[in-house]
Short mmCIF file of C-alpha atoms and ligand atoms in Angstrom, two decimals:
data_model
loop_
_atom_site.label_atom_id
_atom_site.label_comp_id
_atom_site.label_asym_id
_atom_site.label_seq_id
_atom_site.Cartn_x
_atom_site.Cartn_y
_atom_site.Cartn_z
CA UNK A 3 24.74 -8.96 -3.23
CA UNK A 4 27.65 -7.50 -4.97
CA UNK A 5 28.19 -3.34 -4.39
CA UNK A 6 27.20 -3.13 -8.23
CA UNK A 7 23.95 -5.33 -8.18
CA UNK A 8 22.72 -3.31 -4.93
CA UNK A 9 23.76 0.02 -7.11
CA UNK A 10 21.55 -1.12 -9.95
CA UNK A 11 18.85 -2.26 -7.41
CA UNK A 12 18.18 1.14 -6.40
CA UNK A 13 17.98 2.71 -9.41
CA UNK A 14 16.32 -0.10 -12.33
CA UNK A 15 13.50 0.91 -14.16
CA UNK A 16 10.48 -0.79 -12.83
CA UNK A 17 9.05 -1.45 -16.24
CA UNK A 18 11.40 -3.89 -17.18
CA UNK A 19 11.57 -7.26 -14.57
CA UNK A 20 9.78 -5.59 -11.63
CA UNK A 21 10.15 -9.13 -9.86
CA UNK A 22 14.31 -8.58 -10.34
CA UNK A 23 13.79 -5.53 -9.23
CA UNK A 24 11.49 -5.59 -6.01
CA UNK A 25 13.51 -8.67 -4.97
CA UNK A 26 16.35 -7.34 -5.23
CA UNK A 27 15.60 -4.43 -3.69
CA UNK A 28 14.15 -6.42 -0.84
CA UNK A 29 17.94 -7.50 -0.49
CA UNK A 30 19.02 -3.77 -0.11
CA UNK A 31 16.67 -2.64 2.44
CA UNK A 32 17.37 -6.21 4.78
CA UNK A 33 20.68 -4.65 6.03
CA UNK A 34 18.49 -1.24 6.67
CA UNK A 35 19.85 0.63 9.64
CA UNK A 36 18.41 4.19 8.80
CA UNK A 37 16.32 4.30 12.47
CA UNK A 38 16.29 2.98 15.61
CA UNK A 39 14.12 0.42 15.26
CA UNK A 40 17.26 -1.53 13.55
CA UNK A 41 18.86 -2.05 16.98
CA UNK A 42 15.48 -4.05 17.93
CA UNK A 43 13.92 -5.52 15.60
CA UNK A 44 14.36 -10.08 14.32
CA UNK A 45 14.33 -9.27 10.65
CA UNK A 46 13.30 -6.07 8.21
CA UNK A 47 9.76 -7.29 7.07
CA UNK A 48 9.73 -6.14 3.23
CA UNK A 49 6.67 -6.27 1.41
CA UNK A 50 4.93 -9.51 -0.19
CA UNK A 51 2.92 -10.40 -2.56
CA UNK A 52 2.52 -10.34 -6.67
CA UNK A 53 5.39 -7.65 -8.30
CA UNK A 54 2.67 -6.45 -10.96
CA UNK A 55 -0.08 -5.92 -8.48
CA UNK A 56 -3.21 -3.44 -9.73
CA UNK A 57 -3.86 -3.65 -5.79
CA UNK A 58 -1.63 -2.72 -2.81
CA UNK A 59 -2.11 -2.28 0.50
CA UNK A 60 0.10 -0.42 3.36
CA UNK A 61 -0.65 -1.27 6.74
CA UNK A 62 1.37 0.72 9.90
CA UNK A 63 4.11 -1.62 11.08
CA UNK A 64 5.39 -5.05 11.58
CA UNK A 65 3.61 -6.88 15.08
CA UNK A 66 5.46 -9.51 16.85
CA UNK A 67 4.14 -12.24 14.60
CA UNK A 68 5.55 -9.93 11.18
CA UNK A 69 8.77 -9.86 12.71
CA UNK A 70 9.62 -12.97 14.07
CA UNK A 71 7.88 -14.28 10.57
CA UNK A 72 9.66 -11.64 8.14
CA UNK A 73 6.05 -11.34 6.24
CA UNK A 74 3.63 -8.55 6.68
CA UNK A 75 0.03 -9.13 8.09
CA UNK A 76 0.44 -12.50 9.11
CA UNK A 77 -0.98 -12.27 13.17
CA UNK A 78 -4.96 -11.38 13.40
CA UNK A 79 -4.85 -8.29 11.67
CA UNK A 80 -3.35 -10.12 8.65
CA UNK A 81 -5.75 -13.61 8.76
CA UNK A 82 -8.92 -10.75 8.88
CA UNK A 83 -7.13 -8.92 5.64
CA UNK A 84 -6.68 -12.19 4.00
CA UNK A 85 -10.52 -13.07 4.85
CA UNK A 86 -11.66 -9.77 3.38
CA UNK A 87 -9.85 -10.39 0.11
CA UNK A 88 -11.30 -13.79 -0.12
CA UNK A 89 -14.44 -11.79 0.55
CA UNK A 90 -14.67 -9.95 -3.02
CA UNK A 91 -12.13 -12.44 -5.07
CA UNK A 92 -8.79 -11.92 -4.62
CA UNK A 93 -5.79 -13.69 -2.46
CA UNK A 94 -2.75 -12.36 -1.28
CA UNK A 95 -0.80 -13.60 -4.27
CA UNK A 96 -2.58 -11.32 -6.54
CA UNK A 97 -2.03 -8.15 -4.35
CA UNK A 98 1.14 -6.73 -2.95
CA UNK A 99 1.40 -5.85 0.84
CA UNK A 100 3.33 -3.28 2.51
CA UNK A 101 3.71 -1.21 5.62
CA UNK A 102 4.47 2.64 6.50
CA UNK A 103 7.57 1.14 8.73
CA UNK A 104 9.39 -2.31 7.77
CA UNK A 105 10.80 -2.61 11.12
CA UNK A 106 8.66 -3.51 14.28
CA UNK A 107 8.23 -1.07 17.08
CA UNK A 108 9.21 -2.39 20.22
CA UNK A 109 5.60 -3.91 22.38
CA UNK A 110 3.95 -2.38 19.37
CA UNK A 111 3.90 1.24 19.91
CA UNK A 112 3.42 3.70 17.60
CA UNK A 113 5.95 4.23 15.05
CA UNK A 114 7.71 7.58 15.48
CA UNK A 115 7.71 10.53 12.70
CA UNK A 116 11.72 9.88 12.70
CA UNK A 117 11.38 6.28 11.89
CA UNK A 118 8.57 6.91 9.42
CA UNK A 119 10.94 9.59 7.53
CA UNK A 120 13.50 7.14 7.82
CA UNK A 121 11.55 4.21 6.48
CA UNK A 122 9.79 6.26 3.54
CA UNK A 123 11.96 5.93 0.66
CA UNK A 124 11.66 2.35 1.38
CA UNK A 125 8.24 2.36 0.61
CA UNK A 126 8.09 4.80 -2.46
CA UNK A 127 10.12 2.67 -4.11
CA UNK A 128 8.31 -0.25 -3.63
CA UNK A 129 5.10 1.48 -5.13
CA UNK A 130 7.51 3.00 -8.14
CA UNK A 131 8.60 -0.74 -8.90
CA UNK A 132 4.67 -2.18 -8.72
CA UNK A 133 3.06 0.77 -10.21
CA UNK A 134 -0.36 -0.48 -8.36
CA UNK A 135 -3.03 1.44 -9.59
CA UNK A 136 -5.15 1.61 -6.57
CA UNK A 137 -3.73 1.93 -3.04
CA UNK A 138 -5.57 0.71 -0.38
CA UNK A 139 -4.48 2.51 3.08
CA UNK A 140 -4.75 0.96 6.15
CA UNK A 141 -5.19 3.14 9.20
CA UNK A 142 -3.96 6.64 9.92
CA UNK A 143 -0.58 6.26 9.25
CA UNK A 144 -0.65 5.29 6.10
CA UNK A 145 -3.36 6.90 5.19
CA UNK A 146 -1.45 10.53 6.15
CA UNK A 147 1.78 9.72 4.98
CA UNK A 148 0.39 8.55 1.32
CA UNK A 149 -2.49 11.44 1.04
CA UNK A 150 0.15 13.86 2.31
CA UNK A 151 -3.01 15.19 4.63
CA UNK A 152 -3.29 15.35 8.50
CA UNK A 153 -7.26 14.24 7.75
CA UNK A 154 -7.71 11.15 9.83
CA UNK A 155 -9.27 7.90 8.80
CA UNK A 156 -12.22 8.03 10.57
CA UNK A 157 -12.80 10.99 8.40
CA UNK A 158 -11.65 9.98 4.93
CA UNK A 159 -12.22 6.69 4.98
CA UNK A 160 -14.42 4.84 1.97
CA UNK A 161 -13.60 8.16 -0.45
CA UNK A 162 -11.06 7.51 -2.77
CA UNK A 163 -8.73 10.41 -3.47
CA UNK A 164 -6.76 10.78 -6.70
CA UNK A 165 -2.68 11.29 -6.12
CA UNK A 166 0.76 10.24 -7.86
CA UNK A 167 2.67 7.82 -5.95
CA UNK A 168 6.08 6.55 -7.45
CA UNK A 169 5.53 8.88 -9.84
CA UNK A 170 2.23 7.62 -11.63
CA UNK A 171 -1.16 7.86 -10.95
CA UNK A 172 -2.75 6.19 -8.48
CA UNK A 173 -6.28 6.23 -6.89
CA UNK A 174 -5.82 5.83 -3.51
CA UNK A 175 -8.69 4.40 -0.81
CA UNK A 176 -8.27 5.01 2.79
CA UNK A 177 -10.07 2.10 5.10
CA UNK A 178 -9.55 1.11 8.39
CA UNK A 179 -6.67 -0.47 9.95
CA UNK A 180 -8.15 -4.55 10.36
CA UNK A 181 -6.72 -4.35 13.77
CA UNK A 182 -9.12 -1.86 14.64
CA UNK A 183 -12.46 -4.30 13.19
CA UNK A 184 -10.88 -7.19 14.80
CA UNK A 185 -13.26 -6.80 18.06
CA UNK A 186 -15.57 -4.45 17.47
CA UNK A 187 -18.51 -5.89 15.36
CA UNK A 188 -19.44 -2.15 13.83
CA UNK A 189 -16.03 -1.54 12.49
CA UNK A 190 -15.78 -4.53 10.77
CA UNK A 191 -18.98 -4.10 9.28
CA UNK A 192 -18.03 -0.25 7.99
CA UNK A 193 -14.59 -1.92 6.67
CA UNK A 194 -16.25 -5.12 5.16
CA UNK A 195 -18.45 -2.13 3.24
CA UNK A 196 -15.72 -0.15 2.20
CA UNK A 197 -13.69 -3.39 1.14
CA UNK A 198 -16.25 -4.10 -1.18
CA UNK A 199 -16.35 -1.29 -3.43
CA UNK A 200 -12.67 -2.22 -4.19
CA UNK A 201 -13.33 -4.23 -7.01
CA UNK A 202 -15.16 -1.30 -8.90
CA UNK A 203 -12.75 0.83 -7.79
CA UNK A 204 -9.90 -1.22 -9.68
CA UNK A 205 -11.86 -1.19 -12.58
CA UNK A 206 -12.17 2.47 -12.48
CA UNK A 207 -8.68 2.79 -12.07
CA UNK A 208 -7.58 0.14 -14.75
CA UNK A 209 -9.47 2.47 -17.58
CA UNK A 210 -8.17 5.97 -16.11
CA UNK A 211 -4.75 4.91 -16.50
CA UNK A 212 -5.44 3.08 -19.66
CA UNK A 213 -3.05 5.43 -22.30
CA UNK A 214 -5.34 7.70 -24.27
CA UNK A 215 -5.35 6.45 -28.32
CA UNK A 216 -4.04 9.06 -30.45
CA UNK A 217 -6.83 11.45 -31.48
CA UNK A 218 -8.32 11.36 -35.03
CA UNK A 219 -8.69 14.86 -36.77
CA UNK A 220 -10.92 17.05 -35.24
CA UNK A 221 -11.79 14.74 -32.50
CA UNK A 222 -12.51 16.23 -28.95
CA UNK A 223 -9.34 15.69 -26.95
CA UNK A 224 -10.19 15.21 -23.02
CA UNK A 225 -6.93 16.37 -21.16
CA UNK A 226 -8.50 16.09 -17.68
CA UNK A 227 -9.59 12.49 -16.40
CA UNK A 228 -11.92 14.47 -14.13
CA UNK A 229 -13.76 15.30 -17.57
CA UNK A 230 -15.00 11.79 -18.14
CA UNK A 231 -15.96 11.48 -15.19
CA UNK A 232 -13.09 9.23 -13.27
CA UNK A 233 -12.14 11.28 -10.71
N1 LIG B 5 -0.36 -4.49 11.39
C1 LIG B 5 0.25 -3.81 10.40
O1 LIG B 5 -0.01 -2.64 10.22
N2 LIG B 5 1.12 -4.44 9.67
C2 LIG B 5 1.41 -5.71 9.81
O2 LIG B 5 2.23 -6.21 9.06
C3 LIG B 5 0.74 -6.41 10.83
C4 LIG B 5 -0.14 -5.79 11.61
#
């Protein structure tokens, strides 16, 4: 990509062509070197999925199967996601997924608060190009970094919060990581219930960001969301 295309990459509107955009932002962030993880990692795993998604979802990091792969959720974690959303309706092509890091950690540790800082901005602008309106978090890290609260998931999980991401509004509903349901039967149950409500939750989210019509004369004008009851 020329120097001017990667310029104009970083900074296009994402109303107009999000699918020029997110690709070609994809191309930016492939050369990525902003951490560590660079010096380790097969390939930067950029998100995937539908540019004009209502529905995202961030996971943690790439896994060896994500990285050798370049696509996110692809190993166990990713073929329980992709049951789940065949559960209420949807496929992966109709959602867009992310992670908190694009880069794997080496044997799958943790990813560091350095290489989360680093890898940030990466995933901002992802959301700013999609404009999702509800953000499904998977797991802690995501669910901290995107909430900007230390509250864990095991605490937050299945109550959507209201926040701006990417500068719009987004409703955003912490659940648990699928690696974490992947062998124990009670998780999965508890994340199989909280996956469920998602499709009311997108509806919900659809008509709050719907843009008010212009009042008639006299009319009752409801400034706060919260006063018709969507948050
Ligand atoms: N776990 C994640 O958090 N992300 C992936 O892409 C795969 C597994």
């Amino acid at each position: 990509m020329a120097v001017a295309d990667v310029a104009a990459a970083l900074v296009a509107p994402a109303a107009d062509a999000p699918e020029l955009s997110l690709i070609a932002y994809g191309d930016v962030t492939a050369g990525c070197v902003r951490c560590a993880l660079a010096a380790t990692r097969t390939q930067v795993v950029f998100g995937s999925g539908s540019p004009t998604a209502e529905l995202m979802f961030v996971g943690e990091a790439p896994g060896f199967h994500e990285d050798k792969g370049g696509v996110p959720f692809v190993g166990a974690a990713g073929k329980l996601l992709t049951k789940l959303l065949d559960g209420i309706g949807l496929s992966r092509d109709e959602v867009y997924i992310a992670n908190v890091v694009m880069c794997r950690p080496p044997g799958n540790r943790d990813p560091r608060p350095e290489e989360i800082s680093a890898c940030e901005g990466h995933l901002f602008r992802q959301i700013e190009l999609i404009r999702p309106k509800l953000v499904a978090t998977l797991g802690n890290f995501s669910t901290k970094l995107l909430s900007g609260k230390p509250a864990g998931i095991t605490q937050v999980h299945g109550r959507e919060q209201h926040v701006v991401l990417g500068g719009n509004p987004v409703t955003l509903y912490p659940i648990f990581h699928p690696a974490a349901a992947l062998y124990t039967p009670r998780m999965l149950q508890v994340l199989e219930d909280d996956f469920r409500r998602i499709p009311e939750l997108l509806g919900r989210a659809a008509v709050a960001q719907v843009p008010a019509a212009a009042p008639a004369p006299r009319q009752t004008v409801i400034e706060q969301p919260s006063q018709l009851g969507l948050f």
